[in-house]
Coordinates of N, CA, C and O in Angstrom, one line a residue:
X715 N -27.0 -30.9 25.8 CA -26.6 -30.3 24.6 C -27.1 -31.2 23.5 O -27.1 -32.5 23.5
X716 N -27.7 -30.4 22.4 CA -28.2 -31.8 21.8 C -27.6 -31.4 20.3 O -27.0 -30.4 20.0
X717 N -27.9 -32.4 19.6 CA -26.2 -33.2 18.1 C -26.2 -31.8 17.7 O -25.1 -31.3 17.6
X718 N -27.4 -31.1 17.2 CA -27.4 -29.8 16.5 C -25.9 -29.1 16.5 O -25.0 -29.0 15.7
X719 N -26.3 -28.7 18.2 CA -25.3 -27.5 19.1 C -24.3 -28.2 18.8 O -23.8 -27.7 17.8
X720 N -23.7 -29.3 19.3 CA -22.8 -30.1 19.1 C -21.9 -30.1 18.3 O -20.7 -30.3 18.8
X721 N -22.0 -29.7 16.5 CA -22.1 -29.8 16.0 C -21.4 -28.2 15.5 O -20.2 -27.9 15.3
X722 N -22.3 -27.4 15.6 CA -22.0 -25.8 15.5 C -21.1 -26.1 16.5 O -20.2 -26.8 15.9
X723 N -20.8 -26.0 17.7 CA -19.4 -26.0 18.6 C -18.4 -26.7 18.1 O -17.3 -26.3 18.2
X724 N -18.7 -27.9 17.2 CA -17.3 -28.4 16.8 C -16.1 -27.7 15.2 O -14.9 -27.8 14.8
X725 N -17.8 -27.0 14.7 CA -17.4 -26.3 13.9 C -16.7 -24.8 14.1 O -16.0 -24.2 13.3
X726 N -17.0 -24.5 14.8 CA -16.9 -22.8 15.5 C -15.0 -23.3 15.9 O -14.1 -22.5 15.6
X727 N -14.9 -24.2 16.4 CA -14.0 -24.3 17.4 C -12.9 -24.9 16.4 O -11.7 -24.6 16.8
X728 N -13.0 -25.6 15.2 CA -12.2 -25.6 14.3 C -11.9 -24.2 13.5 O -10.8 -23.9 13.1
X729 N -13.3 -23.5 13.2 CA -12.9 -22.0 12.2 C -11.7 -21.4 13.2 O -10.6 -21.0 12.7
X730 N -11.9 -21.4 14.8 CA -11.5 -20.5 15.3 C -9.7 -21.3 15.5 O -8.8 -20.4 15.6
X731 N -9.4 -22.5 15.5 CA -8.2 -23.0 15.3 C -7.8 -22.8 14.2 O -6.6 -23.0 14.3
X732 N -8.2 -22.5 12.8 CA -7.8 -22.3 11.8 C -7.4 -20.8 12.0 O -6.2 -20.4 11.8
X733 N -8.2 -20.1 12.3 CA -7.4 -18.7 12.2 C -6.4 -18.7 13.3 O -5.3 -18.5 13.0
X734 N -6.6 -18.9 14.4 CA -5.3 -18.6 15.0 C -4.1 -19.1 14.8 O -3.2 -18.7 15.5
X735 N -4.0 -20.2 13.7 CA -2.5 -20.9 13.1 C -2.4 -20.6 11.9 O -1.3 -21.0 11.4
X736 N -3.3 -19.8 10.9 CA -3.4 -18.7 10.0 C -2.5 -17.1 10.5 O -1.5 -16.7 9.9
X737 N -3.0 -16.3 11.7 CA -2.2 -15.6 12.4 C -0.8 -15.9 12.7 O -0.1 -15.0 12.3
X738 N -0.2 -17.1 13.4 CA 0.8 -17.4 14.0 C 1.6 -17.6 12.5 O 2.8 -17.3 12.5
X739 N 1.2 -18.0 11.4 CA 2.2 -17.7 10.4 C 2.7 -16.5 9.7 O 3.8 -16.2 9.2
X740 N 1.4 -16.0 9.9 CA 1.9 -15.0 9.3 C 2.4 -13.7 10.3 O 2.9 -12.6 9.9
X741 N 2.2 -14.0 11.2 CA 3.8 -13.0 12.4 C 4.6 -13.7 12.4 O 5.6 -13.0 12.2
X742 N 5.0 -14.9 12.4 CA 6.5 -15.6 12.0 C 6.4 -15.4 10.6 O 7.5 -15.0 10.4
X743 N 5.8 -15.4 9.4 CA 6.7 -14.6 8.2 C 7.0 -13.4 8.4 O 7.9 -13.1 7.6
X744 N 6.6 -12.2 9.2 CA 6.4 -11.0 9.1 C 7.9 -10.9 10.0 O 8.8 -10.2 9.7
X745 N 7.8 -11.3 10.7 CA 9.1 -11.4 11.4 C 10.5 -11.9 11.0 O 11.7 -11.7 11.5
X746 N 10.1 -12.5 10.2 CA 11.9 -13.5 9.1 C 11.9 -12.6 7.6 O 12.6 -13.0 6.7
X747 N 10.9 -11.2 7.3 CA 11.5 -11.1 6.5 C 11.7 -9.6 6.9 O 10.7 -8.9 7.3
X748 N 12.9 -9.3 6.8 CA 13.2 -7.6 6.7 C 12.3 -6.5 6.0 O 12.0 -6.8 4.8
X749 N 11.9 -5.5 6.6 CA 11.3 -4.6 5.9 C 12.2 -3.9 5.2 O 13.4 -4.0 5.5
X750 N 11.7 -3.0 4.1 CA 12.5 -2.4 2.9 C 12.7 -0.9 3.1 O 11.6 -0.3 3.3
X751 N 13.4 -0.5 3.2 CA 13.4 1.2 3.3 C 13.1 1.5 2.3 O 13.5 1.1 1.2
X752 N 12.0 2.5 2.9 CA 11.3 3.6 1.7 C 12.7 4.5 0.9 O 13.7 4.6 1.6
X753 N 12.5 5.0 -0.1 CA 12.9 5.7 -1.6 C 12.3 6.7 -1.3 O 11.1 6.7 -0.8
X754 N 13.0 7.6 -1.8 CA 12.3 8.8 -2.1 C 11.5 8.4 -3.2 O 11.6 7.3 -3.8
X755 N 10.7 9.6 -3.7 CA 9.9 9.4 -4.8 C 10.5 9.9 -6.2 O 10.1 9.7 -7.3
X756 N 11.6 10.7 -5.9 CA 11.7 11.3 -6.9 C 13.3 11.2 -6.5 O 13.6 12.0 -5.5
X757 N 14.6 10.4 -6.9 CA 15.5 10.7 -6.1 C 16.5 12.0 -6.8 O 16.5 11.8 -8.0
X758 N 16.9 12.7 -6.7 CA 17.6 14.2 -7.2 C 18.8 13.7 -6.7 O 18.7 13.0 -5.7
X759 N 20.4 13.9 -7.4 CA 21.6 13.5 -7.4 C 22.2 15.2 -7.9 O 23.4 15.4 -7.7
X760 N 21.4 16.2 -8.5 CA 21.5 17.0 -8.8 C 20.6 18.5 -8.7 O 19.4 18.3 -8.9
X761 N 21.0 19.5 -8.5 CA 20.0 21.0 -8.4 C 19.0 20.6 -9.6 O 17.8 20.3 -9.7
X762 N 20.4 20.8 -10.8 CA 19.7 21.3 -12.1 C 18.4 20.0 -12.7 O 17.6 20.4 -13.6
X763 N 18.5 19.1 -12.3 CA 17.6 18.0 -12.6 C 16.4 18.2 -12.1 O 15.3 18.2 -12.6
X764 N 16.7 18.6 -10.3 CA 15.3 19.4 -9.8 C 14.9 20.2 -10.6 O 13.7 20.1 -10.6
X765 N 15.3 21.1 -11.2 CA 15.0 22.5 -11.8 C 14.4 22.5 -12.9 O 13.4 23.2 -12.8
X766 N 14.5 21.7 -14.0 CA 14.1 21.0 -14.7 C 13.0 20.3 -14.6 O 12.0 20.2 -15.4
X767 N 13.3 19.8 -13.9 CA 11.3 18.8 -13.2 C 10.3 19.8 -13.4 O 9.3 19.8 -14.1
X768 N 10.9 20.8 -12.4 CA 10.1 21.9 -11.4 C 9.8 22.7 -12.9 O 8.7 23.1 -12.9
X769 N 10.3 22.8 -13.8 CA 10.2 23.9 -15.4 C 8.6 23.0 -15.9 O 7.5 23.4 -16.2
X770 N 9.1 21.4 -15.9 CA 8.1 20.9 -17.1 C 6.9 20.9 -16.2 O 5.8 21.2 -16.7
X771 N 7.1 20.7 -15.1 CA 5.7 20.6 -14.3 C 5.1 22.1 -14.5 O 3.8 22.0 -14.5
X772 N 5.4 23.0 -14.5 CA 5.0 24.2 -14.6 C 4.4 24.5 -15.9 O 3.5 25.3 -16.1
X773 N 5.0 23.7 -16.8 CA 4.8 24.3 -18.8 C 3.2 23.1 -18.6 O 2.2 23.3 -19.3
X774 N 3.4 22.2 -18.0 CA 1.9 21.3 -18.5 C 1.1 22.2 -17.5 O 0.0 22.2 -17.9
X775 N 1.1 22.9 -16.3 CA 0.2 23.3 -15.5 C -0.1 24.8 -16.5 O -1.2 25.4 -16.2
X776 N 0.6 25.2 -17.3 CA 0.2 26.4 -18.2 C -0.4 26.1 -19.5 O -0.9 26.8 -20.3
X777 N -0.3 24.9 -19.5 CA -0.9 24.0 -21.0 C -1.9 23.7 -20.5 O -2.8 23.9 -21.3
X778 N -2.3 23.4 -19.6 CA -3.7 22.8 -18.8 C -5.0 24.1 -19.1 O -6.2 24.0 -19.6
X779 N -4.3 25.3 -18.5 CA -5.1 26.3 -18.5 C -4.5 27.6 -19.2 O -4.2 28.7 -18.9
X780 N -4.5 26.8 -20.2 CA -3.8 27.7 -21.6 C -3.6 29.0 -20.7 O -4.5 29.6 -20.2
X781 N -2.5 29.3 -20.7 CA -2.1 30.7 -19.6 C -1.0 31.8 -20.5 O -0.7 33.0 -20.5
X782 N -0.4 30.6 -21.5 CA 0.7 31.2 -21.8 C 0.7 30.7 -23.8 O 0.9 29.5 -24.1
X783 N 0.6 31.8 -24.7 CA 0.4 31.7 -25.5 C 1.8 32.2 -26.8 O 1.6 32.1 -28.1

Protein backbone atom coordinates (compact mmCIF):
# COMPACT_ATOMS: atom_id res chain seq x y z
CA UNK A 1 0.00 0.00 0.00
CA UNK A 2 1.73 3.01 -0.70
CA UNK A 3 1.41 6.72 1.65
CA UNK A 4 -1.04 8.00 -1.25
CA UNK A 5 -3.69 5.01 -0.51
CA UNK A 6 -2.82 5.24 3.01
CA UNK A 7 -3.82 8.33 3.37
CA UNK A 8 -7.37 8.32 1.36
CA UNK A 9 -8.10 5.10 3.72
CA UNK A 10 -7.38 7.13 6.78
CA UNK A 11 -9.51 9.79 5.49
CA UNK A 12 -12.50 7.72 4.17
CA UNK A 13 -12.50 5.91 7.45
CA UNK A 14 -12.66 9.09 9.62
CA UNK A 15 -15.63 10.77 7.13
CA UNK A 16 -17.27 7.40 7.58
CA UNK A 17 -16.86 7.60 11.71
CA UNK A 18 -18.06 10.97 11.59
CA UNK A 19 -21.28 10.11 10.12
CA UNK A 20 -22.08 7.31 11.91
CA UNK A 21 -21.76 9.36 15.44
CA UNK A 22 -23.55 12.20 13.44
CA UNK A 23 -26.49 9.36 12.96
CA UNK A 24 -26.38 7.93 16.54
CA UNK A 25 -27.29 11.48 17.74
CA UNK A 26 -29.51 12.23 16.04
CA UNK A 27 -31.78 8.80 16.76
CA UNK A 28 -31.03 9.47 20.46
CA UNK A 29 -32.53 13.05 19.97
CA UNK A 30 -35.29 11.76 17.90
CA UNK A 31 -36.04 9.46 20.47
CA UNK A 32 -36.01 11.91 23.90
CA UNK A 33 -38.17 14.19 22.20
CA UNK A 34 -41.97 13.42 21.86
CA UNK A 35 -43.62 13.90 18.74
CA UNK A 36 -46.50 16.59 18.51
CA UNK A 37 -49.99 15.67 17.40
CA UNK A 38 -51.16 17.06 14.30
CA UNK A 39 -54.14 20.00 14.47
CA UNK A 40 -56.55 20.12 12.42
CA UNK A 41 -56.15 22.80 9.91
CA UNK A 42 -58.98 24.65 10.43
CA UNK A 43 -60.27 23.76 14.05
CA UNK A 44 -64.51 24.33 13.97
CA UNK A 45 -66.01 24.47 17.77
CA UNK A 46 -69.10 25.43 15.86
CA UNK A 47 -71.61 24.62 12.50
CA UNK A 48 -72.15 28.21 11.98
CA UNK A 49 -68.37 29.25 11.86
CA UNK A 50 -68.03 26.38 9.30
CA UNK A 51 -70.82 27.89 7.36
CA UNK A 52 -69.41 30.99 7.25
CA UNK A 53 -65.92 29.88 6.01
CA UNK A 54 -67.69 27.78 3.46
CA UNK A 55 -70.02 31.53 2.39
CA UNK A 56 -66.55 33.61 2.06
CA UNK A 57 -64.73 30.99 0.27
CA UNK A 58 -67.42 30.86 -2.18
CA UNK A 59 -67.96 35.01 -2.57
CA UNK A 60 -63.92 35.19 -3.53
CA UNK A 61 -64.37 32.07 -5.88
CA UNK A 62 -67.29 34.30 -7.61
CA UNK A 63 -65.06 37.45 -7.34
CA UNK A 64 -62.32 35.49 -9.15
CA UNK A 65 -64.56 34.81 -12.10
CA UNK A 66 -66.75 37.63 -11.76
CA UNK A 67 -69.99 35.23 -11.79
CA UNK A 68 -72.07 37.26 -9.73
CA UNK A 69 -72.82 40.91 -10.43
Amino acid sequence: MTRQQKIIAAISSAVYAYLETEQAALAAQQQAQPQPTPQQAFPVSSPWALAGRQAAMERRYHMQFRTFR
